[in-house]
PDB file of C-alpha atoms in Angstrom:
ATOM      1  CA  ASN A   1      -0.099   0.065  -0.014  1.00 46.00           C
ATOM      2  CA  PHE A   2       1.147   3.442  -0.911  1.00 45.00           C
ATOM      3  CA  GLN A   3       0.658   6.013   1.786  1.00 48.00           C
ATOM      4  CA  LEU A   4       1.503   9.822   1.449  1.00 44.00           C
ATOM      5  CA  THR A   5       2.741  11.460   4.751  1.00 49.00           C
ATOM      6  CA  GLN A   6       3.685  15.003   5.214  1.00 46.00           C
ATOM      7  CA  LYS A   7       7.391  13.959   5.880  1.00 50.00           C
ATOM      8  CA  ASP A   8       8.433  13.384   2.318  1.00 52.00           C
ATOM      9  CA  GLU A   9       8.444  15.878  -0.517  1.00 54.00           C
ATOM     10  CA  ILE A  10       5.734  14.198  -2.602  1.00 52.00           C
ATOM     11  CA  GLY A  11       3.506  14.016   0.499  1.00 51.00           C
ATOM     12  CA  ALA A  12       4.008  17.624   1.371  1.00 51.00           C
ATOM     13  CA  ALA A  13       3.334  18.690  -2.192  1.00 52.00           C
ATOM     14  CA  PHE A  14       0.062  16.552  -2.117  1.00 49.00           C
ATOM     15  CA  TRP A  15      -1.162  18.030   1.052  1.00 48.00           C
ATOM     16  CA  SER A  16      -0.341  21.560  -0.067  1.00 55.00           C
ATOM     17  CA  PHE A  17      -2.152  21.066  -3.216  1.00 52.00           C
ATOM     18  CA  LYS A  18      -5.260  19.636  -1.368  1.00 56.00           C
ATOM     19  CA  ASP A  19      -5.235  22.430   1.100  1.00 59.00           C
ATOM     20  CA  LEU A  20      -5.190  24.931  -1.754  1.00 55.00           C
ATOM     21  CA  LEU A  21      -8.183  23.260  -3.406  1.00 59.00           C
ATOM     22  CA  VAL A  22     -10.085  23.467  -0.256  1.00 60.00           C
ATOM     23  CA  ARG A  23      -9.251  27.124   0.152  1.00 60.00           C
ATOM     24  CA  TRP A  24     -10.336  27.931  -3.460  1.00 58.00           C
ATOM     25  CA  GLU A  25     -13.603  26.063  -2.834  1.00 63.00           C
ATOM     26  CA  SER A  26     -14.120  28.326   0.074  1.00 62.00           C
ATOM     27  CA  VAL A  27     -13.201  31.430  -2.087  1.00 58.00           C
ATOM     28  CA  LEU A  28     -15.546  30.466  -4.784  1.00 60.00           C
ATOM     29  CA  LEU A  29     -18.441  29.872  -2.484  1.00 63.00           C
ATOM     30  CA  MET A  30     -17.917  33.396  -0.999  1.00 62.00           C
ATOM     31  CA  PHE A  31     -17.698  34.907  -4.549  1.00 60.00           C
ATOM     32  CA  LYS A  32     -20.964  33.088  -5.461  1.00 58.00           C
ATOM     33  CA  ASN A  33     -22.711  34.332  -2.378  1.00 65.00           C
ATOM     34  CA  ALA A  34     -21.355  37.831  -2.946  1.00 60.00           C
ATOM     35  CA  ILE A  35     -22.709  37.938  -6.592  1.00 56.00           C
ATOM     36  CA  ASP A  36     -26.024  36.522  -5.328  1.00 59.00           C
ATOM     37  CA  ASP A  37     -26.179  39.408  -2.882  1.00 60.00           C
ATOM     38  CA  VAL A  38     -25.441  41.985  -5.633  1.00 51.00           C
ATOM     39  CA  SER A  39     -28.156  40.490  -7.767  1.00 52.00           C
ATOM     40  CA  GLN A  40     -30.667  40.761  -4.880  1.00 57.00           C
ATOM     41  CA  GLY A  41     -29.756  44.409  -4.139  1.00 52.00           C
ATOM     42  CA  LYS A  42     -28.200  43.721  -0.796  1.00 54.00           C
ATOM     43  CA  GLY A  43     -25.590  46.316  -1.247  1.00 51.00           C
ATOM     44  CA  LYS A  44     -22.044  46.405   0.269  1.00 49.00           C
ATOM     45  CA  ASN A  45     -22.853  44.502   3.369  1.00 50.00           C
ATOM     46  CA  GLY A  46     -23.198  41.274   1.232  1.00 47.00           C
ATOM     47  CA  LEU A  47     -19.700  41.789  -0.130  1.00 47.00           C
ATOM     48  CA  GLN A  48     -17.738  42.132   3.066  1.00 48.00           C
ATOM     49  CA  MET A  49     -15.717  38.903   2.851  1.00 46.00           C
ATOM     50  CA  GLN A  50     -13.704  37.616   5.804  1.00 46.00           C
ATOM     51  CA  TYR A  51     -10.729  35.353   5.049  1.00 46.00           C
ATOM     52  CA  THR A  52      -7.710  34.980   7.172  1.00 48.00           C
ATOM     53  CA  LEU A  53      -4.733  34.988   4.949  1.00 46.00           C
ATOM     54  CA  SER A  54      -1.214  36.288   5.100  1.00 48.00           C
ATOM     55  CA  LYS A  55      -0.361  39.336   3.165  1.00 47.00           C
ATOM     56  CA  LYS A  56       2.301  37.561   1.539  1.00 50.00           C
ATOM     57  CA  ASP A  57      -0.222  34.770   0.349  1.00 58.00           C
ATOM     58  CA  VAL A  58      -0.801  35.055  -3.376  1.00 56.00           C
ATOM     59  CA  LEU A  59      -4.455  33.679  -2.844  1.00 54.00           C
ATOM     60  CA  GLY A  60      -5.035  36.452  -0.229  1.00 57.00           C
ATOM     61  CA  THR A  61      -3.833  39.076  -2.606  1.00 61.00           C
ATOM     62  CA  LEU A  62      -5.979  37.776  -5.272  1.00 58.00           C
ATOM     63  CA  LEU A  63      -8.994  37.583  -3.005  1.00 56.00           C
ATOM     64  CA  ASP A  64      -8.476  41.211  -1.884  1.00 61.00           C
ATOM     65  CA  LYS A  65      -8.410  42.556  -5.492  1.00 63.00           C
ATOM     66  CA  THR A  66     -11.346  40.557  -6.379  1.00 62.00           C
ATOM     67  CA  SER A  67     -13.288  41.701  -3.438  1.00 59.00           C
ATOM     68  CA  GLU A  68     -12.427  45.311  -4.264  1.00 66.00           C
ATOM     69  CA  THR A  69     -13.581  44.730  -7.884  1.00 69.00           C
ATOM     70  CA  LEU A  70     -16.881  43.288  -6.678  1.00 62.00           C
ATOM     71  CA  LEU A  71     -17.441  46.293  -4.316  1.00 63.00           C
ATOM     72  CA  GLU A  72     -16.794  48.740  -7.048  1.00 66.00           C
ATOM     73  CA  TYR A  73     -19.023  46.756  -9.323  1.00 62.00           C
ATOM     74  CA  ASN A  74     -21.836  46.807  -6.717  1.00 67.00           C
ATOM     75  CA  GLU A  75     -21.383  50.537  -6.207  1.00 73.00           C
ATOM     76  CA  ASN A  76     -21.698  51.247  -9.888  1.00 82.00           C
ATOM     77  CA  LEU A  77     -24.752  48.936 -10.130  1.00 84.00           C
ATOM     78  CA  GLU A  78     -26.542  50.818  -7.224  1.00 88.00           C
ATOM     79  CA  ALA A  79     -25.696  54.186  -8.840  1.00 89.00           C
ATOM     80  CA  LYS A  80     -27.216  53.066 -12.180  1.00 90.00           C
ATOM     81  CA  LEU A  81     -30.175  51.725 -10.415  1.00 92.00           C
ATOM     82  CA  TRP A  82     -30.685  55.157  -8.568  1.00 93.00           C
ATOM     83  CA  ARG A  83     -30.229  56.938 -11.776  1.00 93.00           C
ATOM     84  CA  ASP A  84     -32.621  54.912 -13.755  1.00 93.00           C
ATOM     85  CA  THR A  85     -35.236  55.033 -11.126  1.00 94.00           C
ATOM     86  CA  GLY A  86     -34.987  58.878 -10.951  1.00 95.00           C
ATOM     87  CA  LEU A  87     -35.207  59.291 -14.724  1.00 94.00           C
ATOM     88  CA  SER A  88     -38.321  56.972 -14.710  1.00 94.00           C
ATOM     89  CA  GLU A  89     -40.032  58.916 -11.908  1.00 96.00           C
ATOM     90  CA  PHE A  90     -39.267  62.247 -13.668  1.00 96.00           C
ATOM     91  CA  ASN A  91     -40.538  61.036 -17.063  1.00 94.00           C
ATOM     92  CA  GLU A  92     -43.686  59.926 -15.374  1.00 95.00           C
ATOM     93  CA  ARG A  93     -44.253  63.395 -14.112  1.00 96.00           C
ATOM     94  CA  VAL A  94     -43.914  65.117 -17.433  1.00 95.00           C
ATOM     95  CA  ARG A  95     -45.982  62.710 -19.568  1.00 92.00           C
ATOM     96  CA  GLY A  96     -48.568  64.402 -21.853  1.00 91.00           C
ATOM     97  CA  GLU A  97     -48.729  67.812 -23.288  1.00 92.00           C
ATOM     98  CA  LEU A  98     -47.604  70.000 -20.409  1.00 95.00           C
ATOM     99  CA  THR A  99     -46.909  73.645 -20.626  1.00 96.00           C
ATOM    100  CA  PRO A 100     -43.367  75.059 -19.998  1.00 96.00           C
ATOM    101  CA  GLU A 101     -44.549  76.384 -16.679  1.00 96.00           C
ATOM    102  CA  GLU A 102     -45.869  72.983 -15.661  1.00 97.00           C
ATOM    103  CA  ILE A 103     -42.683  71.243 -16.632  1.00 97.00           C
ATOM    104  CA  THR A 104     -40.506  73.464 -14.803  1.00 97.00           C
ATOM    105  CA  TYR A 105     -42.593  73.243 -11.590  1.00 96.00           C
ATOM    106  CA  GLN A 106     -42.532  69.286 -11.875  1.00 97.00           C
ATOM    107  CA  LEU A 107     -38.611  69.573 -12.325  1.00 97.00           C
ATOM    108  CA  LEU A 108     -38.360  71.703  -9.091  1.00 97.00           C
ATOM    109  CA  GLU A 109     -40.574  69.415  -7.027  1.00 96.00           C
ATOM    110  CA  PHE A 110     -38.893  66.378  -8.293  1.00 97.00           C
ATOM    111  CA  LEU A 111     -35.425  67.697  -7.443  1.00 97.00           C
ATOM    112  CA  ALA A 112     -36.571  68.543  -3.950  1.00 94.00           C
ATOM    113  CA  HIS A 113     -38.013  65.125  -3.364  1.00 95.00           C
ATOM    114  CA  TYR A 114     -35.204  63.052  -5.097  1.00 96.00           C
ATOM    115  CA  LEU A 115     -32.092  65.020  -4.258  1.00 95.00           C
ATOM    116  CA  GLY A 116     -33.120  66.935  -1.228  1.00 92.00           C
ATOM    117  CA  PHE A 117     -32.952  70.600  -2.499  1.00 93.00           C
ATOM    118  CA  LYS A 118     -34.563  72.877  -0.185  1.00 89.00           C
ATOM    119  CA  ALA A 119     -36.084  75.373  -2.711  1.00 89.00           C
ATOM    120  CA  GLY A 120     -35.991  76.176  -6.331  1.00 92.00           C
ATOM    121  CA  ILE A 121     -36.939  78.834  -8.848  1.00 93.00           C
ATOM    122  CA  ALA A 122     -37.457  78.294 -12.682  1.00 95.00           C
ATOM    123  CA  TYR A 123     -37.077  80.863 -15.389  1.00 96.00           C
ATOM    124  CA  LEU A 124     -38.395  80.971 -18.903  1.00 97.00           C
ATOM    125  CA  PRO A 125     -37.493  83.423 -21.749  1.00 96.00           C
ATOM    126  CA  CYS A 126     -39.898  86.371 -22.008  1.00 93.00           C
ATOM    127  CA  ASP A 127     -37.821  88.818 -24.124  1.00 91.00           C
ATOM    128  CA  ILE A 128     -34.337  89.244 -25.628  1.00 91.00           C
ATOM    129  CA  ASP A 129     -31.768  88.453 -22.971  1.00 93.00           C
ATOM    130  CA  GLU A 130     -34.519  88.575 -20.291  1.00 95.00           C
ATOM    131  CA  TYR A 131     -36.216  85.835 -18.301  1.00 96.00           C
ATOM    132  CA  LYS A 132     -39.121  85.714 -15.896  1.00 95.00           C
ATOM    133  CA  ILE A 133     -39.977  83.421 -12.948  1.00 94.00           C
ATOM    134  CA  ALA A 134     -42.173  80.680 -14.275  1.00 95.00           C
ATOM    135  CA  ALA A 135     -42.389  78.361 -11.228  1.00 94.00           C
ATOM    136  CA  THR A 136     -41.090  78.277  -7.629  1.00 92.00           C
ATOM    137  CA  TYR A 137     -40.784  75.493  -4.892  1.00 91.00           C
ATOM    138  CA  ALA A 138     -40.725  76.158  -1.113  1.00 84.00           C
ATOM    139  CA  PHE A 139     -39.469  79.651  -1.964  1.00 77.00           C
ATOM    140  CA  ASN A 140     -39.990  82.856   0.058  1.00 69.00           C
ATOM    141  CA  THR A 141     -40.214  85.841  -2.114  1.00 63.00           C
ATOM    142  CA  ARG A 142     -37.112  88.110  -2.302  1.00 59.00           C
ATOM    143  CA  LYS A 143     -37.343  91.590  -1.023  1.00 49.00           C
ATOM    144  CA  HIS A 144     -36.703  94.328  -3.463  1.00 43.00           C
ATOM    145  CA  VAL A 145     -36.456  92.063  -6.395  1.00 52.00           C
ATOM    146  CA  ASN A 146     -38.922  91.793  -9.306  1.00 63.00           C
ATOM    147  CA  ASN A 147     -39.988  88.548 -11.145  1.00 85.00           C
ATOM    148  CA  ARG A 148     -37.572  89.147 -14.146  1.00 91.00           C
ATOM    149  CA  VAL A 149     -33.829  88.756 -14.588  1.00 92.00           C
ATOM    150  CA  LYS A 150     -31.569  89.931 -17.444  1.00 94.00           C
ATOM    151  CA  VAL A 151     -28.594  87.879 -18.635  1.00 95.00           C
ATOM    152  CA  GLY A 152     -25.558  88.751 -16.721  1.00 93.00           C
ATOM    153  CA  GLU A 153     -27.565  90.130 -13.877  1.00 90.00           C
ATOM    154  CA  GLY A 154     -27.297  88.322 -10.368  1.00 86.00           C
ATOM    155  CA  LEU A 155     -26.311  84.647 -10.107  1.00 88.00           C
ATOM    156  CA  ILE A 156     -28.704  83.179 -12.281  1.00 92.00           C
ATOM    157  CA  GLY A 157     -27.956  85.900 -14.873  1.00 93.00           C
ATOM    158  CA  GLN A 158     -24.326  85.106 -14.637  1.00 94.00           C
ATOM    159  CA  ALA A 159     -25.074  81.422 -15.470  1.00 95.00           C
ATOM    160  CA  LEU A 160     -27.148  82.537 -18.362  1.00 95.00           C
ATOM    161  CA  TYR A 161     -24.439  84.738 -19.647  1.00 95.00           C
ATOM    162  CA  GLU A 162     -21.707  81.934 -19.377  1.00 95.00           C
ATOM    163  CA  LYS A 163     -24.215  79.291 -20.558  1.00 95.00           C
ATOM    164  CA  LYS A 164     -22.862  76.830 -17.963  1.00 95.00           C
ATOM    165  CA  SER A 165     -23.827  75.669 -14.546  1.00 95.00           C
ATOM    166  CA  LEU A 166     -22.427  77.679 -11.474  1.00 94.00           C
ATOM    167  CA  SER A 167     -22.264  77.049  -7.913  1.00 92.00           C
ATOM    168  CA  PHE A 168     -22.310  79.849  -5.290  1.00 90.00           C
ATOM    169  CA  GLU A 169     -21.381  79.629  -1.665  1.00 88.00           C
ATOM    170  CA  ASP A 170     -20.792  83.450  -0.930  1.00 83.00           C
ATOM    171  CA  ILE A 171     -24.721  83.980  -1.000  1.00 81.00           C
ATOM    172  CA  PRO A 172     -26.080  87.565  -0.245  1.00 77.00           C
ATOM    173  CA  PRO A 173     -28.284  87.458   3.073  1.00 77.00           C
ATOM    174  CA  GLY A 174     -31.956  86.775   2.293  1.00 74.00           C
ATOM    175  CA  TYR A 175     -31.122  85.984  -1.473  1.00 76.00           C
ATOM    176  CA  MET A 176     -32.898  82.749  -1.457  1.00 77.00           C
ATOM    177  CA  ASN A 177     -34.715  81.936   1.897  1.00 70.00           C
ATOM    178  CA  PHE A 178     -36.872  78.785   2.199  1.00 72.00           C
ATOM    179  CA  THR A 179     -39.375  77.515   4.666  1.00 61.00           C
ATOM    180  CA  SER A 180     -38.398  74.721   6.925  1.00 59.00           C
ATOM    181  CA  GLY A 181     -39.984  73.041   9.948  1.00 53.00           C
ATOM    182  CA  LEU A 182     -38.095  75.456  12.130  1.00 47.00           C
ATOM    183  CA  GLY A 183     -39.183  78.516  10.116  1.00 56.00           C
ATOM    184  CA  ASP A 184     -37.369  80.600   7.549  1.00 68.00           C
ATOM    185  CA  ALA A 185     -33.798  79.346   6.640  1.00 73.00           C
ATOM    186  CA  GLU A 186     -31.016  80.035   4.430  1.00 79.00           C
ATOM    187  CA  PRO A 187     -29.025  77.605   2.143  1.00 84.00           C
ATOM    188  CA  ASP A 188     -25.292  77.240   2.288  1.00 86.00           C
ATOM    189  CA  LYS A 189     -25.029  76.839  -1.525  1.00 90.00           C
ATOM    190  CA  ILE A 190     -26.958  77.999  -4.625  1.00 91.00           C
ATOM    191  CA  LEU A 191     -26.738  76.165  -7.897  1.00 94.00           C
ATOM    192  CA  ALA A 192     -27.745  78.219 -11.014  1.00 95.00           C
ATOM    193  CA  ILE A 193     -28.143  75.994 -14.055  1.00 97.00           C
ATOM    194  CA  PRO A 194     -29.091  77.206 -17.691  1.00 97.00           C
ATOM    195  CA  LEU A 195     -31.197  74.813 -19.661  1.00 97.00           C
ATOM    196  CA  ILE A 196     -29.719  74.505 -23.104  1.00 96.00           C
ATOM    197  CA  PHE A 197     -30.826  72.647 -26.098  1.00 94.00           C
ATOM    198  CA  GLN A 198     -28.536  72.726 -29.293  1.00 92.00           C
ATOM    199  CA  GLU A 199     -26.910  75.843 -28.026  1.00 91.00           C
ATOM    200  CA  ASN A 200     -30.224  77.642 -27.406  1.00 94.00           C
ATOM    201  CA  VAL A 201     -31.172  78.645 -23.969  1.00 96.00           C
ATOM    202  CA  VAL A 202     -34.601  77.600 -23.320  1.00 96.00           C
ATOM    203  CA  GLY A 203     -34.793  78.347 -19.417  1.00 97.00           C
ATOM    204  CA  ALA A 204     -32.834  78.272 -16.169  1.00 97.00           C
ATOM    205  CA  ILE A 205     -33.274  77.142 -12.669  1.00 96.00           C
ATOM    206  CA  GLU A 206     -31.768  78.248  -9.243  1.00 93.00           C
ATOM    207  CA  LEU A 207     -31.576  75.611  -6.513  1.00 94.00           C
ATOM    208  CA  ALA A 208     -31.004  76.011  -2.817  1.00 90.00           C
ATOM    209  CA  LYS A 209     -28.869  73.266  -1.139  1.00 89.00           C
ATOM    210  CA  VAL A 210     -27.752  72.479   2.258  1.00 87.00           C
ATOM    211  CA  GLY A 211     -24.619  70.316   2.148  1.00 87.00           C
ATOM    212  CA  ASP A 212     -22.624  68.924  -0.938  1.00 89.00           C
ATOM    213  CA  LEU A 213     -23.636  66.866  -3.901  1.00 91.00           C
ATOM    214  CA  THR A 214     -21.940  63.538  -4.664  1.00 92.00           C
ATOM    215  CA  ASP A 215     -20.397  62.939  -8.025  1.00 92.00           C
ATOM    216  CA  VAL A 216     -23.197  60.511  -8.880  1.00 93.00           C
ATOM    217  CA  GLU A 217     -25.693  63.190  -8.057  1.00 95.00           C
ATOM    218  CA  SER A 218     -23.928  65.986 -10.006  1.00 94.00           C
ATOM    219  CA  GLU A 219     -23.835  63.700 -13.073  1.00 94.00           C
ATOM    220  CA  PHE A 220     -27.475  62.760 -12.696  1.00 96.00           C
ATOM    221  CA  ILE A 221     -28.353  66.437 -12.615  1.00 96.00           C
ATOM    222  CA  ALA A 222     -26.383  67.140 -15.803  1.00 94.00           C
ATOM    223  CA  PHE A 223     -28.004  64.428 -17.629  1.00 94.00           C
ATOM    224  CA  LEU A 224     -31.434  65.320 -16.322  1.00 96.00           C
ATOM    225  CA  MET A 225     -31.069  68.991 -17.535  1.00 96.00           C
ATOM    226  CA  GLU A 226     -30.263  67.771 -21.068  1.00 95.00           C
ATOM    227  CA  THR A 227     -33.573  65.770 -20.958  1.00 94.00           C
ATOM    228  CA  VAL A 228     -35.581  68.796 -19.539  1.00 96.00           C
ATOM    229  CA  SER A 229     -34.303  71.127 -22.172  1.00 96.00           C
ATOM    230  CA  PHE A 230     -35.361  68.813 -24.915  1.00 96.00           C
ATOM    231  CA  ILE A 231     -38.754  68.388 -23.367  1.00 96.00           C
ATOM    232  CA  LEU A 232     -38.993  72.156 -22.865  1.00 96.00           C
ATOM    233  CA  THR A 233     -38.135  72.945 -26.500  1.00 95.00           C
ATOM    234  CA  ILE A 234     -40.937  70.712 -27.660  1.00 95.00           C
ATOM    235  CA  SER A 235     -43.516  72.274 -25.224  1.00 95.00           C
ATOM    236  CA  GLN A 236     -42.421  75.943 -26.211  1.00 94.00           C
ATOM    237  CA  SER A 237     -42.586  75.062 -29.873  1.00 92.00           C
ATOM    238  CA  ARG A 238     -46.113  73.580 -29.429  1.00 91.00           C
ATOM    239  CA  GLN A 239     -47.159  76.666 -27.461  1.00 89.00           C
ATOM    240  CA  SER A 240     -45.758  79.012 -30.184  1.00 87.00           C
ATOM    241  CA  LYS A 241     -47.615  77.025 -32.870  1.00 87.00           C
ATOM    242  CA  ALA A 242     -50.927  77.190 -30.857  1.00 85.00           C
ATOM    243  CA  ARG A 243     -50.512  80.936 -30.610  1.00 83.00           C
ATOM    244  CA  SER A 244     -49.872  81.426 -34.205  1.00 82.00           C
ATOM    245  CA  LEU A 245     -53.162  79.593 -35.004  1.00 82.00           C
ATOM    246  CA  THR A 246     -55.378  81.873 -32.743  1.00 73.00           C
TER     247      THR A 246
END
C-alpha cells in the first residue's frame, strides 16, 4: 500500500495542493454568495468577505483585489439603479402635453424630493436676453427683487451669460430663503443652471442646497437637464404654434 505522509516531498506537495483546493472552494463559495447578494440588491454588506490569509499569500492578494472589484461593481450597479429610477420617476411626471410652466414646476418638485434641494426657482424666456420666473418651490419671495432677470444680472444671470452651471457659496443674505420646519432658513449653496438645447437657452433654474452633492448626483443632474431642455423645447414649440393659429 502506498501512503502519503507530510514527511516526504511528494506528501508535502500533495497536502499543500489539497489544502489549496479546499481554500479555493471556500473562496469560490464566497464569490458566489457575494454575486447573489449583488443581484438581490443587498448592497455592500453582502460583499464584506472575511478570509484569514497572510499578506504574502498570493491567494490572499487575489482575493483582496477581487473583493475590491466586486465592491466597485456593486457601487456602480447601485448608482445606475438610482439614476434609472430617478429618470423613470421624472418621465412619469412630465408625460402628456404639459406647458413650459408645468414642466419646470415638476422639475423643481422632483429635485426637492429626489435629491433633497430645499427650494427652487425656474425661469423661462420672456424677451431678448430677459427671463421671468415661471415656477417656484418652497421659496420665500425675495425683497426688493422683481420677477424678471436679465442675462448677466445676479447669480442666475451670470449662469445664463456663461451658458454653464455655476455653484455659489458666498450668498447674499436673504437671497434665497426657504421655509423649513423651524421657520425661515438660508441655504449654504446655490446652484444656477441654464437649460440649453442645441446651444439655445430655453430656461434656467436656481436651486437652494444644504450640504454637498456627490459625483453621482452631479452627473445625474447634468443628464437630467439635457432631458428637460429637450422636453421644454418641444413644449415651447407647441405653445408658439398654438398661438400662431389663434
